[in-house]
Short mmCIF file of C-alpha atoms in Angstrom, two decimals:
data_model
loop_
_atom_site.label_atom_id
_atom_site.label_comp_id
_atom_site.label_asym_id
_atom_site.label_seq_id
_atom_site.Cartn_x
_atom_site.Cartn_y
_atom_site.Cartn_z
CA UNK A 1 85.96 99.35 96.88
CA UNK A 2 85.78 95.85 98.68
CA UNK A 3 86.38 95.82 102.27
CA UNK A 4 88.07 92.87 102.75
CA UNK A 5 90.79 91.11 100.91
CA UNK A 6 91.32 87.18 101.62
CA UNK A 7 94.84 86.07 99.80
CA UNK A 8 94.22 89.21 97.28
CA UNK A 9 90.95 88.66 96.43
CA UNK A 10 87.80 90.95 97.51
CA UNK A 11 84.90 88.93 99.27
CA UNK A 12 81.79 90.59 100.73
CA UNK A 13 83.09 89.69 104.64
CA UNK A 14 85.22 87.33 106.53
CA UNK A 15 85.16 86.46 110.30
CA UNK A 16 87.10 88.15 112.38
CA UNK A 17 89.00 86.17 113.82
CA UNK A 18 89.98 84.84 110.67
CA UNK A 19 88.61 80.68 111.12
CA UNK A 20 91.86 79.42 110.96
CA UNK A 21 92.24 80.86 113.98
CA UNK A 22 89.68 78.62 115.48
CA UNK A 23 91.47 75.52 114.40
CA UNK A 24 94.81 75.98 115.96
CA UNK A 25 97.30 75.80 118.64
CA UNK A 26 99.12 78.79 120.83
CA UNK A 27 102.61 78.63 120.40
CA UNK A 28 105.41 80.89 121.90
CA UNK A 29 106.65 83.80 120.29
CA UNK A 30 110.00 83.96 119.51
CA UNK A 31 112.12 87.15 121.31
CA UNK A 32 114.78 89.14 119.91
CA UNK A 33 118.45 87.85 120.08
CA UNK A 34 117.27 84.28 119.78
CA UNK A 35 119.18 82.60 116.75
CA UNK A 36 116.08 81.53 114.69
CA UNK A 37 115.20 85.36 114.20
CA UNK A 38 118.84 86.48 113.09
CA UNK A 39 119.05 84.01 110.15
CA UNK A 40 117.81 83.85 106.73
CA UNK A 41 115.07 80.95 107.28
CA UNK A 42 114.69 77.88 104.84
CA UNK A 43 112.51 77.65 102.05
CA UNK A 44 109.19 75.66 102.16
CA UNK A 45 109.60 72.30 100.15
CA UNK A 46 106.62 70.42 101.08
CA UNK A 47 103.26 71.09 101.29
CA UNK A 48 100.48 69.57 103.06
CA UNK A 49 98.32 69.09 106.31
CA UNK A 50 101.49 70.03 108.42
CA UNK A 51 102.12 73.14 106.98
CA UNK A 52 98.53 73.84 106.71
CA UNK A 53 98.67 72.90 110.77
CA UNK A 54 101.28 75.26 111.10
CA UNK A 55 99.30 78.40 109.52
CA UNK A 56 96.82 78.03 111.77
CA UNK A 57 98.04 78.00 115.11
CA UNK A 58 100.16 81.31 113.44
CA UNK A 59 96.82 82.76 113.59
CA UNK A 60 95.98 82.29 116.56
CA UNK A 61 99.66 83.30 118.06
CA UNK A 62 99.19 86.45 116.09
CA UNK A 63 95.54 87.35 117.30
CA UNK A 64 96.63 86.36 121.03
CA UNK A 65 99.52 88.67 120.67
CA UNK A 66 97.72 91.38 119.16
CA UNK A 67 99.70 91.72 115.57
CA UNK A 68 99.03 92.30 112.62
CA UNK A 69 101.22 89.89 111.05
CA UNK A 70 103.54 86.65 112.11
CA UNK A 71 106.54 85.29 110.86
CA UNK A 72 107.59 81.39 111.06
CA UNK A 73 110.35 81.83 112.61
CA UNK A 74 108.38 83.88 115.62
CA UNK A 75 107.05 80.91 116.73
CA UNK A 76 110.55 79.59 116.28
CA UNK A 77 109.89 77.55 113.22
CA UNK A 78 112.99 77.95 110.19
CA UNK A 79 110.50 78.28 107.39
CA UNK A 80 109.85 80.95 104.66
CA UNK A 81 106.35 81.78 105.90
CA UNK A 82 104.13 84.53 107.39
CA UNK A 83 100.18 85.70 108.08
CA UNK A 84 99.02 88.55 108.18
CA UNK A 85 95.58 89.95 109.23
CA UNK A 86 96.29 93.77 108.81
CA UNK A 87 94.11 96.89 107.27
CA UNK A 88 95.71 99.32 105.14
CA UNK A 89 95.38 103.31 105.54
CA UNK A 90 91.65 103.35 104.05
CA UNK A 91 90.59 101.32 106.70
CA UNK A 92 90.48 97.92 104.02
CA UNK A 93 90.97 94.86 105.47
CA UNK A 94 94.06 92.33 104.42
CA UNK A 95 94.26 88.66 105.32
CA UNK A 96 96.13 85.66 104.62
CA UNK A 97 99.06 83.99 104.54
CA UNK A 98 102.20 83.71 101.94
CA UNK A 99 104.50 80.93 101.48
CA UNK A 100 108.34 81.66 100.40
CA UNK A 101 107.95 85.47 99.85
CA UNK A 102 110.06 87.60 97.98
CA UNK A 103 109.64 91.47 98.38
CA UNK A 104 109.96 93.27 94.71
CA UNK A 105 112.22 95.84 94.37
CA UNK A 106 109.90 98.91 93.58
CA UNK A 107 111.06 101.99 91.03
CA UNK A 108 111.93 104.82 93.68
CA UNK A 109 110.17 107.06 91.74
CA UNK A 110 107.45 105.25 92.08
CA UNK A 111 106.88 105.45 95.79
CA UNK A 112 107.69 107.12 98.65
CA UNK A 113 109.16 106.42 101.78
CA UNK A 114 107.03 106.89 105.21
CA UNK A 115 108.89 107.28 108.58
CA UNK A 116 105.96 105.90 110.96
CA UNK A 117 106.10 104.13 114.13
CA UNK A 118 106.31 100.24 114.15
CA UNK A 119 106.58 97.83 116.32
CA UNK A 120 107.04 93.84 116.37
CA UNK A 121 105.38 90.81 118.60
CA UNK A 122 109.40 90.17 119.18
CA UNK A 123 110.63 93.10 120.56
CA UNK A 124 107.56 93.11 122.88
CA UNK A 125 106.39 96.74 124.29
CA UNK A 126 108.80 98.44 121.48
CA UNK A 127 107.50 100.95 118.67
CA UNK A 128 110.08 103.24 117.18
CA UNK A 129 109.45 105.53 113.81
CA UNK A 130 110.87 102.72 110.76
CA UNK A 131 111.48 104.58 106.98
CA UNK A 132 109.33 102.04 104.67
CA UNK A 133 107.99 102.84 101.14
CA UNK A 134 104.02 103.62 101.08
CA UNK A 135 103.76 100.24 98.61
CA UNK A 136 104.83 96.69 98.56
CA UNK A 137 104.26 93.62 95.82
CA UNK A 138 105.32 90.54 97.58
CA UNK A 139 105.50 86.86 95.89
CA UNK A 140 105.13 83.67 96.72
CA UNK A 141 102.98 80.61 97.09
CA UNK A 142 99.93 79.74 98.76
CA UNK A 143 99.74 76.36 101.18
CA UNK A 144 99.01 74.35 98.45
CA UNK A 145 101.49 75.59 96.17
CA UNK A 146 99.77 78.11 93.79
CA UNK A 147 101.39 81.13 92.61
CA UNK A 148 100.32 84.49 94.55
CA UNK A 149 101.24 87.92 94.08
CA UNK A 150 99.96 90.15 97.40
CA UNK A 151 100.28 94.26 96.90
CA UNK A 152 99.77 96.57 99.33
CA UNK A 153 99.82 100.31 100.57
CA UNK A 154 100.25 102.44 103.61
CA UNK A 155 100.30 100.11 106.86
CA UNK A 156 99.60 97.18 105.02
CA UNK A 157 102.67 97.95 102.72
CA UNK A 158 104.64 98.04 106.44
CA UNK A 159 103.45 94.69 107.69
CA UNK A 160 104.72 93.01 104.19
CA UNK A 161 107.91 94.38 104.35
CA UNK A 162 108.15 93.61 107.77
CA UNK A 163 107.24 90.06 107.65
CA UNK A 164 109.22 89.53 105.01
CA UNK A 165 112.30 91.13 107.10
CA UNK A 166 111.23 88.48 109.30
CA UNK A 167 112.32 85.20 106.67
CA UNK A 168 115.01 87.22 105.65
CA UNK A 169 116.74 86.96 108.97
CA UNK A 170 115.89 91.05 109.85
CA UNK A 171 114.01 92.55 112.72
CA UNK A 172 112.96 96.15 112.31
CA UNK A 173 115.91 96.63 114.99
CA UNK A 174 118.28 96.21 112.17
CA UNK A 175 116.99 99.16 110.46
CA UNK A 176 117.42 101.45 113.47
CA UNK A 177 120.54 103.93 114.96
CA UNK A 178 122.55 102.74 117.57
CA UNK A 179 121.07 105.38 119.83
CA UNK A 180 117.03 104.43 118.89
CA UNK A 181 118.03 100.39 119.31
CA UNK A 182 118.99 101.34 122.63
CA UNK A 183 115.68 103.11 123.28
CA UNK A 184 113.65 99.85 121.65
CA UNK A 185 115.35 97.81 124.08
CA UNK A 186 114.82 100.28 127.09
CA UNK A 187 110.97 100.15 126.03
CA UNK A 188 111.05 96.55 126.20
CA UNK A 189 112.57 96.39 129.37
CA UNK A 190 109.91 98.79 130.70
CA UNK A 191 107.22 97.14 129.22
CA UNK A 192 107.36 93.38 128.22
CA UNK A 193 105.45 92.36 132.07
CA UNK A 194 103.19 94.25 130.45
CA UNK A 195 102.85 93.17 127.32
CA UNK A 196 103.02 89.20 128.37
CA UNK A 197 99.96 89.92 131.00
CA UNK A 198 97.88 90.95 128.37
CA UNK A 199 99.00 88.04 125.86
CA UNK A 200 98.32 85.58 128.86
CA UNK A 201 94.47 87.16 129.22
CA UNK A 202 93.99 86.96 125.40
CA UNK A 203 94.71 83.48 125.61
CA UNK A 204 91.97 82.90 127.72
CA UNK A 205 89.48 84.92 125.93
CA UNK A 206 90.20 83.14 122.31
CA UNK A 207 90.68 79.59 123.13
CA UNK A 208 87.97 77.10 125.03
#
């Protein structure tokens, strides 16, 4: 079994950091209760060195942040787009980035749901058990506009669904009780110092 996915596809190794890391720009990530997060975003219509721009410096928000996938709109841009750089539960590596996806609806009898803890880069210092199925088959495009089809299982399977949340105007907040958004938003109140300390140190250590 390969080790390493890039866009679907096995290859024998890729950098970690991913390299498109290395070409781009930090950018702010985008809180909870700001608009941008709490609407569906707009599709991608054009494609070219500006998107491709904007993929990278997702990469390096996400690495600086410490995720495991990014959505547009967390760096506040309205756009149908997220990366990912994420392992699954046999320790495989996932990365890549999907343009306009759409999350299949899967047979239930065909999966099974997993109540595991997850957190998000916009509800900073939060993790709360979240009920997602063990697979996910999202489509979309690629940055030049080719067709892609990205499947996944276990944590991987979370991250999809979660990013995708993301463009569909959902944080995993929206999924919660009453009584566990309250404790989310207590752990972010405890934490988020925290949490932007280390993002400011990371900064330092990835970028010249």
């Amino acid at each position: 079994m390969p080790r390493v996915f890039v866009q679907g596809s096995p290859v024998d190794s890729y950098p970690r950091p991913a390299p498109e890391a290395g070409r781009g720009n930090v950018r702010r990530v985008t809180e909870v209760g700001e608009e941008v997060l709490h609407r569906p975003s707009r599709d991608v219509t054009e494609f070219g060195p500006d998107l491709a721009a904007l993929i990278d410096d997702m990469f390096l928000t996400m690495y600086v942040a410490d995720g495991a996938g990014l959505a547009a709109n967390q760096v506040g841009v309205d756009l149908r787009l997220f990366v990912y750089d994420c392992p699954d539960d046999d320790g495989v590596r996932h990365v890549g980035h999907i343009v306009n996806p759409v999350l299949d609806v899967l047979d239930p009898a065909g999966r099974r749901l997993l109540d595991e803890g997850e957190g998000c880069l916009s509800v900073p210092g939060a993790v709360m058990d979240v009920p997602r199925p063990d697979r996910a088959v999202v489509r979309g495009l690629d940055k030049d506009g080719n067709a892609l089809v990205i499947e996944g299982t276990g944590y991987f399977a979370r991250c999809l669904a979660h990013e995708t949340d993301h463009v569909d105007g959902q944080v995993y907040l929206d999924r919660l009780s009453k009584r566990d958004r309250k404790e989310a938003l207590r752990q972010v109140a405890d934490r988020r110092d925290e949490v932007f300390a280390r993002r400011a140190a990371k900064i330092k250590a990835l970028t010249p």
